[in-house]
Each structure stands twice: as C-alpha cells, then as structure tokens.
Short mmCIF file of C-alpha atoms and ligand atoms in Angstrom, two decimals:
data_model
loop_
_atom_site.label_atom_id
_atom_site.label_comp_id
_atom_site.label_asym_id
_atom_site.label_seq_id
_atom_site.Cartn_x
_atom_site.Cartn_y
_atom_site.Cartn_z
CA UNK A 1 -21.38 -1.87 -12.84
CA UNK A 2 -22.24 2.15 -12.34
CA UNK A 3 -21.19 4.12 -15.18
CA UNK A 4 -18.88 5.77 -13.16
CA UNK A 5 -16.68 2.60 -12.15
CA UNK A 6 -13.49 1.86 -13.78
CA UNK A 7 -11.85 -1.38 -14.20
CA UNK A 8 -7.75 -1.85 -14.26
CA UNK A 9 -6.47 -5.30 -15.21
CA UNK A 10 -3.56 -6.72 -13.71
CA UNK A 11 -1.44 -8.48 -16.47
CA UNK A 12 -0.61 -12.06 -14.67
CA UNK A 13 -1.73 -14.41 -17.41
CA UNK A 14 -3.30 -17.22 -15.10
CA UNK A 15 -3.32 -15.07 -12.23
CA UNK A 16 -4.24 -11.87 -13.95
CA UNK A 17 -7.38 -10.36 -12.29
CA UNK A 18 -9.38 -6.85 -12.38
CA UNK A 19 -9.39 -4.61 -9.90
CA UNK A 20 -12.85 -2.35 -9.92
CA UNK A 21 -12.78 1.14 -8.64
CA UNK A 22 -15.80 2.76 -7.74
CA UNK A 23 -18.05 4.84 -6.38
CA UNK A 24 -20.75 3.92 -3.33
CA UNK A 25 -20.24 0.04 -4.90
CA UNK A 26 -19.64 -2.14 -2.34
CA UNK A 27 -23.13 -3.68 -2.88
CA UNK A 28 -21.49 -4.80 -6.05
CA UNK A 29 -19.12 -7.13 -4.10
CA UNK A 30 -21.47 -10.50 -4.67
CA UNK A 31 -21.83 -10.43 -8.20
CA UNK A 32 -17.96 -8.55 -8.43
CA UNK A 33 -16.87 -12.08 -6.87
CA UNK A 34 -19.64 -14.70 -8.81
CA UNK A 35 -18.38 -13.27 -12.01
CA UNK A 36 -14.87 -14.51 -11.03
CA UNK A 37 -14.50 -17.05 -8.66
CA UNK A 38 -16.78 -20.57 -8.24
CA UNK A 39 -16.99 -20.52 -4.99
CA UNK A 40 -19.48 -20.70 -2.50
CA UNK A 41 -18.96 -19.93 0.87
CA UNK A 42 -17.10 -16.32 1.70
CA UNK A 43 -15.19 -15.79 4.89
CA UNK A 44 -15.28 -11.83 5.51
CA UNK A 45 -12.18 -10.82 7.46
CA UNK A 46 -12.10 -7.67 9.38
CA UNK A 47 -11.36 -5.25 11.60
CA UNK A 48 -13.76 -3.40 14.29
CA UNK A 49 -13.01 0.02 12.85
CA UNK A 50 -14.33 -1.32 9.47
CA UNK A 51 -17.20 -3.88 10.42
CA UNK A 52 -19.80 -1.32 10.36
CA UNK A 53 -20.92 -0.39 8.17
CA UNK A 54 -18.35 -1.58 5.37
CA UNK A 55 -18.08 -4.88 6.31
CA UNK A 56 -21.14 -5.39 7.19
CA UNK A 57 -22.18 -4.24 3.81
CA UNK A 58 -20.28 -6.58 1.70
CA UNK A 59 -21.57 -9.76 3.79
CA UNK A 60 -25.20 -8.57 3.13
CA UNK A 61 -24.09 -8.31 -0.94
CA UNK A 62 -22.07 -11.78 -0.63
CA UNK A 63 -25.08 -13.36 0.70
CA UNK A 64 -27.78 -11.67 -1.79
CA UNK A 65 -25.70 -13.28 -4.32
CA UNK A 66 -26.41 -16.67 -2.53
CA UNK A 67 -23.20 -17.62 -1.16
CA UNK A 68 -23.08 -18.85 3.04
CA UNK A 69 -21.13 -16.17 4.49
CA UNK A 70 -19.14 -15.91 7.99
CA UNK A 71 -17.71 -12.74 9.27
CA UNK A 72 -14.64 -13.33 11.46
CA UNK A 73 -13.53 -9.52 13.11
CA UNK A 74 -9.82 -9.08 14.24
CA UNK A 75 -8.60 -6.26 16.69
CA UNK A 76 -7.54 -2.81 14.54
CA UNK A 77 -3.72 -2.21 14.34
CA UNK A 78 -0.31 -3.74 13.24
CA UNK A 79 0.33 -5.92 16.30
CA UNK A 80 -2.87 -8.07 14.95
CA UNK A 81 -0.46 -9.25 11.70
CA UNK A 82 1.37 -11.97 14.03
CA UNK A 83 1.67 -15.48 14.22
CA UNK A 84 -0.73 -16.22 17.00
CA UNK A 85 -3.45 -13.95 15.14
CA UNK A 86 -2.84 -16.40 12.24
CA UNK A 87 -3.43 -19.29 14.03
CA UNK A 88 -6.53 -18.29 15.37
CA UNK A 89 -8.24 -17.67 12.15
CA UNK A 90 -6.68 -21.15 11.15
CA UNK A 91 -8.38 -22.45 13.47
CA UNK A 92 -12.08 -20.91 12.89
CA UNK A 93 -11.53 -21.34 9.47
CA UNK A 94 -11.74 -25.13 10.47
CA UNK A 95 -14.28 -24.53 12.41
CA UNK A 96 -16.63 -22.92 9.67
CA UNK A 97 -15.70 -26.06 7.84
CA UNK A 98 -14.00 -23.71 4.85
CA UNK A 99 -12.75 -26.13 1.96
CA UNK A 100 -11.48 -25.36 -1.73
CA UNK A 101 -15.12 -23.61 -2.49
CA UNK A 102 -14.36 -20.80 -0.27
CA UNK A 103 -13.35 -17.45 -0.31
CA UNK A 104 -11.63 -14.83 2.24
CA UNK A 105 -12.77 -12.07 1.74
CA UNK A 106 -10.65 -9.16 3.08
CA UNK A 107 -12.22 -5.77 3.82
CA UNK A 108 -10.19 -3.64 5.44
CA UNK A 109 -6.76 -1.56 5.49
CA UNK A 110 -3.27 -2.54 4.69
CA UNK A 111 -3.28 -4.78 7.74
CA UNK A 112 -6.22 -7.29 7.72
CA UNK A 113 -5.65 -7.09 3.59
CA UNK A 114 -2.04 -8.69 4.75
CA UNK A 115 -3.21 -10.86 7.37
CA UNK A 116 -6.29 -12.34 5.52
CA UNK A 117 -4.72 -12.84 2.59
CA UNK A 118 -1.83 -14.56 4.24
CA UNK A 119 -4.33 -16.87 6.17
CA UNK A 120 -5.98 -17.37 2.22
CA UNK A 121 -2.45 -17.95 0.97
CA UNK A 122 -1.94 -21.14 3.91
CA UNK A 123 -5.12 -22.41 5.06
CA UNK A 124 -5.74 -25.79 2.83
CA UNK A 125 -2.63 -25.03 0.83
CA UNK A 126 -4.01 -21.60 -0.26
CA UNK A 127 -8.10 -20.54 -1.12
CA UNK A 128 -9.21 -17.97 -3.32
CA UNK A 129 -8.69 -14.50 -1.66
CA UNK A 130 -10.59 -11.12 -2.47
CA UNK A 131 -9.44 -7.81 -1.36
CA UNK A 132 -12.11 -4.70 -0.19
CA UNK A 133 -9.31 -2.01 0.62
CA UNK A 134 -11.05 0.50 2.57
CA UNK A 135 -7.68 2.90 3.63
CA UNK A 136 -6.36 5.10 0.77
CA UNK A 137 -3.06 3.29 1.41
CA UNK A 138 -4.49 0.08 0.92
CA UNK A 139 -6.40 1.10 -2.25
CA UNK A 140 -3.48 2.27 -4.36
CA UNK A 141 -1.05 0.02 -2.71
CA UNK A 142 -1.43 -3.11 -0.83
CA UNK A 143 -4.14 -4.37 -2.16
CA UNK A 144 -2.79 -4.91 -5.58
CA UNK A 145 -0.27 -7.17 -6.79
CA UNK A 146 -0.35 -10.19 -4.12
CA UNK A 147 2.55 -9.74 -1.48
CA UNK A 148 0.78 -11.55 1.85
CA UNK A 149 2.13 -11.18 5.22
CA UNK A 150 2.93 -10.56 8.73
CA UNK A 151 5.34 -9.50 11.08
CA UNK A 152 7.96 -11.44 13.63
CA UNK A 153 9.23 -9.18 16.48
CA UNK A 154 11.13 -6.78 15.66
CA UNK A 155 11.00 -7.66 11.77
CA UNK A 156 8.39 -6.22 9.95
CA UNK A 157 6.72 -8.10 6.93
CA UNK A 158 9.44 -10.98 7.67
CA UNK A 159 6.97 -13.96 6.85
CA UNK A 160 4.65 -14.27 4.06
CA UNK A 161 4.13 -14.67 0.29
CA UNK A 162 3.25 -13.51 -3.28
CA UNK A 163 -0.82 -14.69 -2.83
CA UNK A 164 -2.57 -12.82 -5.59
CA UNK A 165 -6.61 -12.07 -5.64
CA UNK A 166 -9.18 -13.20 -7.49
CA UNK A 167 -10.34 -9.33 -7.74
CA UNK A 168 -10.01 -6.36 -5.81
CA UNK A 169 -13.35 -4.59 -5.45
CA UNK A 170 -12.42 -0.66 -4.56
CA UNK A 171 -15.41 1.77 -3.36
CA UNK A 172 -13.96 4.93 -2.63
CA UNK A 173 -17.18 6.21 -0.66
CA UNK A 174 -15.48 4.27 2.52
CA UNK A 175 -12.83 7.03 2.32
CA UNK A 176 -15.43 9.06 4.31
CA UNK A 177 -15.15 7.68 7.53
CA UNK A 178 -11.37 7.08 7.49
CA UNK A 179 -9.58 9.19 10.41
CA UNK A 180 -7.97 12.47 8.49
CA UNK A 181 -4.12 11.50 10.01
CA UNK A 182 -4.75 8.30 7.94
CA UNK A 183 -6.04 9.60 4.93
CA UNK A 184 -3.31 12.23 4.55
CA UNK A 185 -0.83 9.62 5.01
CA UNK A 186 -2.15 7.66 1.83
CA UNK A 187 -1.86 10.44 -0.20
CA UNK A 188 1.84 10.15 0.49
CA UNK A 189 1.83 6.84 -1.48
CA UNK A 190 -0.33 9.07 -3.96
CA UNK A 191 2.20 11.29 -4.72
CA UNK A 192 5.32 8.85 -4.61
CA UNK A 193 3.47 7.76 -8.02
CA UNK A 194 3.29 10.71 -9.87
CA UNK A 195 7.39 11.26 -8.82
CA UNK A 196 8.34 7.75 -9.90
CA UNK A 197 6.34 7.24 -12.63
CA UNK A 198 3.61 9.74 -14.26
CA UNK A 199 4.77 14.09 -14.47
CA UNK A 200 1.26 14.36 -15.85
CA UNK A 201 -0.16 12.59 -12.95
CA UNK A 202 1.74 14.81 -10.46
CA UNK A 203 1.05 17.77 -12.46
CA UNK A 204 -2.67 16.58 -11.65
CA UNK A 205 -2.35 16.08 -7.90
CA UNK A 206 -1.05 19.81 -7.93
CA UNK A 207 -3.95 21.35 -9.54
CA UNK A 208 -6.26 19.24 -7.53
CA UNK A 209 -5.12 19.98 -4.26
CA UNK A 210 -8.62 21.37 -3.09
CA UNK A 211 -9.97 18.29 -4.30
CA UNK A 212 -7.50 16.24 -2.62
CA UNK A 213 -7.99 17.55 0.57
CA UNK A 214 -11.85 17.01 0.47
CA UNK A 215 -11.81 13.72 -0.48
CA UNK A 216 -14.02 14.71 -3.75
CA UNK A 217 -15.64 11.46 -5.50
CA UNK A 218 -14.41 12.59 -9.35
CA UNK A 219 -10.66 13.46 -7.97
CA UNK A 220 -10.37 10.14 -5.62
CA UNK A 221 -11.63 7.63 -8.53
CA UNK A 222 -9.36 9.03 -10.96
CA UNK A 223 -6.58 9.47 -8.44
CA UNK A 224 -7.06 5.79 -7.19
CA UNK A 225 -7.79 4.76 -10.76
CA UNK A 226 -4.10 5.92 -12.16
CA UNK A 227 -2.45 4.35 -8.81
CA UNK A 228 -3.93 0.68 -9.39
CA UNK A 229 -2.64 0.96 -13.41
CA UNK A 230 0.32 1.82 -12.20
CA UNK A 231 1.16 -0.21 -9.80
CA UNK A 232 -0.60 -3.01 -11.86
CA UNK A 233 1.71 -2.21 -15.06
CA UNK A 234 5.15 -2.76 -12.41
CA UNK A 235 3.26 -5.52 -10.93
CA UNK A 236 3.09 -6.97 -14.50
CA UNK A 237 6.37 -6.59 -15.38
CA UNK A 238 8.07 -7.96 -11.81
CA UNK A 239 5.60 -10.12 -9.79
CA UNK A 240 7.76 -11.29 -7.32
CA UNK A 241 10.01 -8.55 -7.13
CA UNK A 242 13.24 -10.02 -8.31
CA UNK A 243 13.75 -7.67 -11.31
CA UNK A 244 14.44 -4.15 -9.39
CA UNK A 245 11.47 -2.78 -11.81
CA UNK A 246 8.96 -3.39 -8.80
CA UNK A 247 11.49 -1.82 -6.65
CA UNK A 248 10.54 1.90 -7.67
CA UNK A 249 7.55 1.54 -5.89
CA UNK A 250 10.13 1.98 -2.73
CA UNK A 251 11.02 5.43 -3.22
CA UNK A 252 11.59 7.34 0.11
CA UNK A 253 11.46 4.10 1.98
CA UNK A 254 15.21 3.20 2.84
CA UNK A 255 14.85 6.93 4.65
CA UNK A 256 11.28 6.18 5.41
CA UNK A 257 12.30 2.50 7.02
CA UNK A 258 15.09 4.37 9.16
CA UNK A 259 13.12 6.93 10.73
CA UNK A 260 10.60 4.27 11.69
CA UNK A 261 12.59 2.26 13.42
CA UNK A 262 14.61 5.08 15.29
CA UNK A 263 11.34 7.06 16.13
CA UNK A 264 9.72 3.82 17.02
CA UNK A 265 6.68 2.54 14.90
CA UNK A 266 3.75 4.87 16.01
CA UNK A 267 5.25 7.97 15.96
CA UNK A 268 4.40 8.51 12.12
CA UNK A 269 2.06 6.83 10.34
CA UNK A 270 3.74 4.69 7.05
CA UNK A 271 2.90 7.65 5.04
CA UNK A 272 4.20 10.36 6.89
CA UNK A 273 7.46 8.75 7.32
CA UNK A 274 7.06 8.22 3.45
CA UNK A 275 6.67 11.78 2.70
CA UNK A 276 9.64 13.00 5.06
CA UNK A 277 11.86 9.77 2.95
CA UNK A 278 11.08 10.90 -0.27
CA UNK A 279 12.40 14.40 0.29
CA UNK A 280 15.36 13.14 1.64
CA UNK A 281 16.21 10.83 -1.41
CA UNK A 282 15.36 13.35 -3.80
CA UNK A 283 18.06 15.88 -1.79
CA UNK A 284 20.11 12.77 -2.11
CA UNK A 285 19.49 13.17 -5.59
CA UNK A 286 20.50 16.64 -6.31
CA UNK A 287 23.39 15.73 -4.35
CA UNK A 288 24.92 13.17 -6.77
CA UNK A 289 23.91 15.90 -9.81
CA UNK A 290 20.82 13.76 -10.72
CA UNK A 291 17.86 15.93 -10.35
CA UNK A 292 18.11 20.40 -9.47
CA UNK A 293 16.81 21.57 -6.62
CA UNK A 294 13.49 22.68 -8.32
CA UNK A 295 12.07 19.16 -8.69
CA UNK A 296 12.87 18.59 -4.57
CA UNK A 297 10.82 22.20 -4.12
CA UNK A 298 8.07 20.65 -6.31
CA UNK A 299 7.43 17.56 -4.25
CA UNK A 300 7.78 20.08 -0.70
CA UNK A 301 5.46 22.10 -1.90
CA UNK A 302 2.91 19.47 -2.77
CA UNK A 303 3.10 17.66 0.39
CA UNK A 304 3.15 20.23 2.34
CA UNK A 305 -0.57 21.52 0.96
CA UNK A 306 -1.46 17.90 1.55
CA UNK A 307 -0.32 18.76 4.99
CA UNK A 308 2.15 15.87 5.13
CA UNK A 309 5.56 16.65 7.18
CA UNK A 310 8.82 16.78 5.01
CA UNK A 311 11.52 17.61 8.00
CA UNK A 312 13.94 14.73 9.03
CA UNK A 313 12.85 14.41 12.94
CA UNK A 314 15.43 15.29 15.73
CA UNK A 315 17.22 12.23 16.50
CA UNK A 316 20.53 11.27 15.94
CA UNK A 317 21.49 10.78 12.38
CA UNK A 318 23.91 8.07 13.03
CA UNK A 319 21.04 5.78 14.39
CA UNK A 320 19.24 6.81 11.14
CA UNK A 321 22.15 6.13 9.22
CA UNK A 322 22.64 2.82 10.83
CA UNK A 323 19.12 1.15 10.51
CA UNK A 324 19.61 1.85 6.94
CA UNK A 325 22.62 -0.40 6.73
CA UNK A 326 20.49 -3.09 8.37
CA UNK A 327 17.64 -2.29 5.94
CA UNK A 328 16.64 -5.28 3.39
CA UNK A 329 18.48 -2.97 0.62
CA UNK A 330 21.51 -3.23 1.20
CA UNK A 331 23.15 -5.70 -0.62
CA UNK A 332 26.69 -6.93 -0.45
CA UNK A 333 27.64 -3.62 1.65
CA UNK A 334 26.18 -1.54 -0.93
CA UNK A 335 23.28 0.63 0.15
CA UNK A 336 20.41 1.11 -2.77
CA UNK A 337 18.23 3.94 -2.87
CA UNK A 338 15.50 4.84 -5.28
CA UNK A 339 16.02 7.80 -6.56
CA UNK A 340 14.56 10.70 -9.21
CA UNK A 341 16.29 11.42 -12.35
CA UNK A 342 13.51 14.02 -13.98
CA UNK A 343 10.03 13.86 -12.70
CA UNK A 344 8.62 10.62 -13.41
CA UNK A 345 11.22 8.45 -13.48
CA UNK A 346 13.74 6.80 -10.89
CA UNK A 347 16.72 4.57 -10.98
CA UNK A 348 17.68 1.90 -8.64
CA UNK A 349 21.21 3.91 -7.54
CA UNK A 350 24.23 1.45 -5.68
CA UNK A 351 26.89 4.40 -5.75
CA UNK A 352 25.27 6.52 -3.19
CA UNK A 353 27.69 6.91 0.32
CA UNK A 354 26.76 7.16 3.88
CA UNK A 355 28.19 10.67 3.92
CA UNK A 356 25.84 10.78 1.21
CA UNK A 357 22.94 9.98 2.71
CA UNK A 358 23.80 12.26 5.89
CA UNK A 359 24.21 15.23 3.75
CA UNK A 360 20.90 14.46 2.93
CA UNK A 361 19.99 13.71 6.18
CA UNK A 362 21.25 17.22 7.13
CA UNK A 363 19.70 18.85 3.96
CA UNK A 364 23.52 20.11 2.59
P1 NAD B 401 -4.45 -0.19 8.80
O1 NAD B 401 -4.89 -1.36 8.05
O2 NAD B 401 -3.92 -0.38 10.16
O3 NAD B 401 -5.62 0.87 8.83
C1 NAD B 401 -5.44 2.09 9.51
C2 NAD B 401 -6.55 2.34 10.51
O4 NAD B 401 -7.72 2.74 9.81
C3 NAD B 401 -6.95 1.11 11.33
O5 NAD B 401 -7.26 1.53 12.64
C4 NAD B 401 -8.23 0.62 10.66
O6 NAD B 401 -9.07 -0.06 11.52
C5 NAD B 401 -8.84 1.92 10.20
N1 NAD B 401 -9.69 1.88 9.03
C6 NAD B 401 -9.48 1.21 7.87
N2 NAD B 401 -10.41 1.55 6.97
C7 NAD B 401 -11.24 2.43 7.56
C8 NAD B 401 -12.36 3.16 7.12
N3 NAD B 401 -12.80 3.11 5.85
N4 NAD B 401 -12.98 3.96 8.01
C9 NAD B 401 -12.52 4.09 9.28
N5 NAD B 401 -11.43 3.46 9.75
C10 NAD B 401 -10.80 2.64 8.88
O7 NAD B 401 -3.28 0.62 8.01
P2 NAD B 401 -2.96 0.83 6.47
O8 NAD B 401 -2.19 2.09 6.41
O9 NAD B 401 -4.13 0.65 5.59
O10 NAD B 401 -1.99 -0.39 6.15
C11 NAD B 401 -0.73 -0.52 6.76
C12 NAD B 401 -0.25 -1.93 6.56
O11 NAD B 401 -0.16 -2.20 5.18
C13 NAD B 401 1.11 -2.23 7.15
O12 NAD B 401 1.05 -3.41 7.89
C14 NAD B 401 1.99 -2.40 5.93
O13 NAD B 401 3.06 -3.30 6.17
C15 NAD B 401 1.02 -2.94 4.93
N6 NAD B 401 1.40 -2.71 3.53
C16 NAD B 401 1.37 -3.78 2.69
C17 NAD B 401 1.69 -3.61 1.36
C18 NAD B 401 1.60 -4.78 0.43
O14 NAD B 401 1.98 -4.64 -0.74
N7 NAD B 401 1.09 -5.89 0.87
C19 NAD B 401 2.04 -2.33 0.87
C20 NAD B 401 2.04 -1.26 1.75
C21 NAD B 401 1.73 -1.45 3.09
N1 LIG B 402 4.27 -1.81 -1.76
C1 LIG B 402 5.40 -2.30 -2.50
C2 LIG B 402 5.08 -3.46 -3.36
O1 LIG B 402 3.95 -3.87 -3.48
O2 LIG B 402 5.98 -4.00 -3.94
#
C-alpha cells in the first residue's frame, strides 16, 4: 500500500469491508482483492469510456496476481442499467464458465458499479463483487454501502438489491480523464456532505476551492477520504435504509428528483440537479424558521465557485411540484424532505406543505 493511501472500514460485521483510497493505485487491485476474497477467476465489467486505460489496468494487476481474468465491456450511459443488458452478461457469465470462485469486478462510474454489481448480486445466487469507482460520484457515493440496481422504464433504480463488496479499491489518478461537466457534478455530492454532516468538512471545501477545481491529488484523497467515512459511518448505522438515518444522504433530492423528471433525464447531470435541490430545500428551510438565510448564501456561494448551477430551471412549478408527490418520499400523503437545521446536520421533516415547497420553488 503507498504511504499516501488511506483505508475507511465499513462497519457491517460479516459484511464489513475496506474501502482503499489512493493515489495512481490501481496496480494494487490484485493483491487489494487476494487479501480479501478466495477467489480465482475475476470478471472485469466495464464501460468503453473506462476500458482504456483503467480497465485495462486492473485486468493486467488481477492477472499478475494469478487469477484467469475476462473483461466483458458494456456501452457508456444510463440506458445500459436495463433488464436486457442484465441478461446478456448472465449469459456470458455462463459462458466464461464463472462459479462460486469468481469475482465481478466493477470498474467504472455509478452505472456499470450498479449494473455489475446487480449481475454479482443474481448470477449463481450472488458472487463476490468488487467495486473500481472511477467518476467522483461513484467514489464518494455509489460505490459504498451495497445498493445494486437498474432501471424499468420510466422508473429509475426500481429493481435491485442491498449487494455489498468485498472491497472497494479507489485511485483518484482516474479523475484525470473524467469529462469536466462530470466531475463538477460529483462535487455536488461532495458538498451535500459537508451540509448534512461535517461544518469542518465544508469549511474545508471552501478554503480549497482552487484545489477543488484542479483536481489536486492531496485535496481529492482527503476530500474522497472524508466522503467514504461518512457515508460508511450512515451506512453502518442503516444498511438497508429502513431507519431514516441513511436517508440524509438524500438531501436536495426530492427537488433534485423533480426537476429531473420535468426537464427530462439529460438535461442536468445527477449532480447538477443535486446542487440546484439542495438550495431549494435549504430555502425550504429558512422558510419553516429552521436555518437563516446566511447558511443558504454559504452553500450558493460554494457551488457556484465549483461552477455548479443553483437556479430552479424555467418550467412550470406545478409539474415540479407534482413529480414530487409521486416521488418514493412521500409517504401516506405526507411529503418528506431532508432538510438543514445548522450546518452539518439535517432532519428528516414530514410538516413541510406544497405551498411550502413552491415558495421555495419561487425563492420567497
Ligand atoms: P456514469 O457511470 O454514467 O459515468 C459518467 C460518464 O463518465 C460515462 O460516460 C462514463 O463512461 C464516463 N467515465 C467514467 N469514469 C471515467 C473516467 N475515469 N474517465 C473518463 N470517462 C469516465 O455516471 P455516474 O455519475 O458515475 O453514475 C450515475 C449512476 O449512479 C446513476 O445510474 C445513479 O442511479 C447511480 N447511483 C447509484 C448510487 C448507489 O448508491 N448505488 C448512488 C448514486 C448514484
Ligand atoms: N446514495 C444514497 C444511498 O446510498 O443511500
């Protein structure tokens, strides 16, 4: 391990497993995986944006470490998370001959992490899965804590399951090549951590903004470093996200869900949206006397020098206001939002009303 790796634990007893952050050390990934799997054959999973060189990299470090290794590459993009994508890596996976000794290996972004490790979750009742997250998004998010899945039309995320990795090997060197619209848009996650959970964090992402924005080594390992404890303490405390703790990790998103769905998926990337949701709950927030304006100016001002958007996009606010109804938070009538009490912390709120959420909407 390079002196200047890290390694965050996720606290799952049985299924507990360490996630390495690093540096240039995805030549580490063979002996990362020997050390914590017994398994001997490793099915790389990825996409064409990411086989070279990443992928391409890991194979060559699965197979110094003598394991037989396959590389399977999917078509880049959401639409590849569906059923029929699925069965076709069933299907090779038979054809490869993959039993219980066997590994998928997924290297890749949010999508082939969700897609591979769905097929791992399945195929033969479930194999061991590892995770390579090579999208900022996917290395403080997705790739930790286990949810699996893909998408049905017109349901996003409808089918899947709580498959957690044997390890999750992070180099944050593959950063480099990742498009800037994409980058930006992880740091949204980035900074949705520092408002839900950490004031010192987000007091860090301000005085590194410089850093942020040129993807410095020092300032990405300790910035993906704090993410993956974070998420890996919630993860702890509410695998299967049935307590409402793992639920803070969904600040901004009942806004950030709604504009999606009305701008049509595309239009912003996950993380824009994200950005543009979270200022709209935390006006929501000052609206219901939780938070002063102040703390909403703070988390503007940061995105905006991350050059994320924060304005609510022209479209009607009654189709915004709708899809939230329909959105998987809304229980018995009652719409939930995440939302800031001081920085750092958030509260699962069930009092909030539409006209509510349209003066926030309409920034009121
Ligand atoms: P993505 O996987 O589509 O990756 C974005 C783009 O970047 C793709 O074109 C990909 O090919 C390319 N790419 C990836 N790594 C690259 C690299 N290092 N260099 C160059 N190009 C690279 O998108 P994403 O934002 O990583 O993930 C979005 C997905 O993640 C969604 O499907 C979402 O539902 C899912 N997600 C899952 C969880 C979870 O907990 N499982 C959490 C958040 C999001
Ligand atoms: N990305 C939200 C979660 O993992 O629960």
């Amino acid at each position: 391990m390079a002196d200047s790796s890290q390694i965050v634990s996720v606290p799952l007893a049985e299924r507990g497993y360490d996630v390495l952050v690093g540096t240039r050390n995805l030549g580490e990934a063979g002996d990362f995986l020997c050390q914590r799997a017994d398994v001997s054959h490793a099915v790389v999973i990825t996409d064409q944006n990411v086989e070279e060189p990443h992928a391409v990299c890991v194979v060559e470090s699965l197979a110094e470490a003598d394991l037989q290794v396959d590389l399977l590459v999917v078509d880049a993009g959401e639409t590849s998370k569906s059923i029929d994508m699925v069965d076709g890596l069933w299907q090779q996976l038979l054809e490869l001959g993959v039993d219980r000794k066997a590994v998928v290996v997924a290297v890749g972004g949010g999508v082939i992490g969700d897609l591979a490790g769905f097929v791992a979750s399945t195929y033969g009742r479930g194999i061991s899965l590892m995770q390579v997250p090579t999208t900022l998004l996917a290395q403080v998010d997705s790739s930790v804590g286990g949810k699996v899945g893909i998408n049905l039309p017109g349901a996003k995320n409808m089918v899947g399951a709580f498959w957690q990795p044997v390890g999750v090997l992070i180099d944050t060197a593959v950063l480099d090549t990742l498009p800037q619209r994409e980058y930006r848009s992880g740091l949204a996650e980035v900074v949705k951590y520092g408002v839900i959970l950490d004031a010192e964090f987000f007091e860090y992402l301000e005085a590194n903004i410089a850093g942020l924005n040129d993807r410095d080594a020092k300032v990405l390992r300790h910035v993906v470093t704090r993410c993956c404890e974070m998420k890996a303490e919630v993860v702890g405390q509410d695998e299967r996200d049935q307590t409402g703790q793992r639920a803070v990790l969904n600040y901004g998103h009942t806004f950030c869900h709604a504009i999606e769905t009305v701008c049509g998926y595309g239009k912003y990337l996950h993380g824009e949206a994200v950005a543009i949701g979270m200022i709209c709950a935390s006006r929501l927030a000052e609206r219901l006397g939780r938070i002063d304006a102040a703390l909403t100016a703070r988390q503007r001002d940061l995105l905006t020098s991350l050059q994320l958007p924060v304005e609510v996009p022209e479209v009607d606010h009654d189709a915004l206001l709708e899809a939230m109804t329909r959105d998987k938070k809304v229980e018995h009538g009652r719409l939930f939002f995440v939302l800031p009490s001081r920085l750092g912390h958030v509260e699962l709120v069930g009092d909030a009303s539409l006209d509510d959420a349209r003066a926030a909407l309409e920034n009121k």
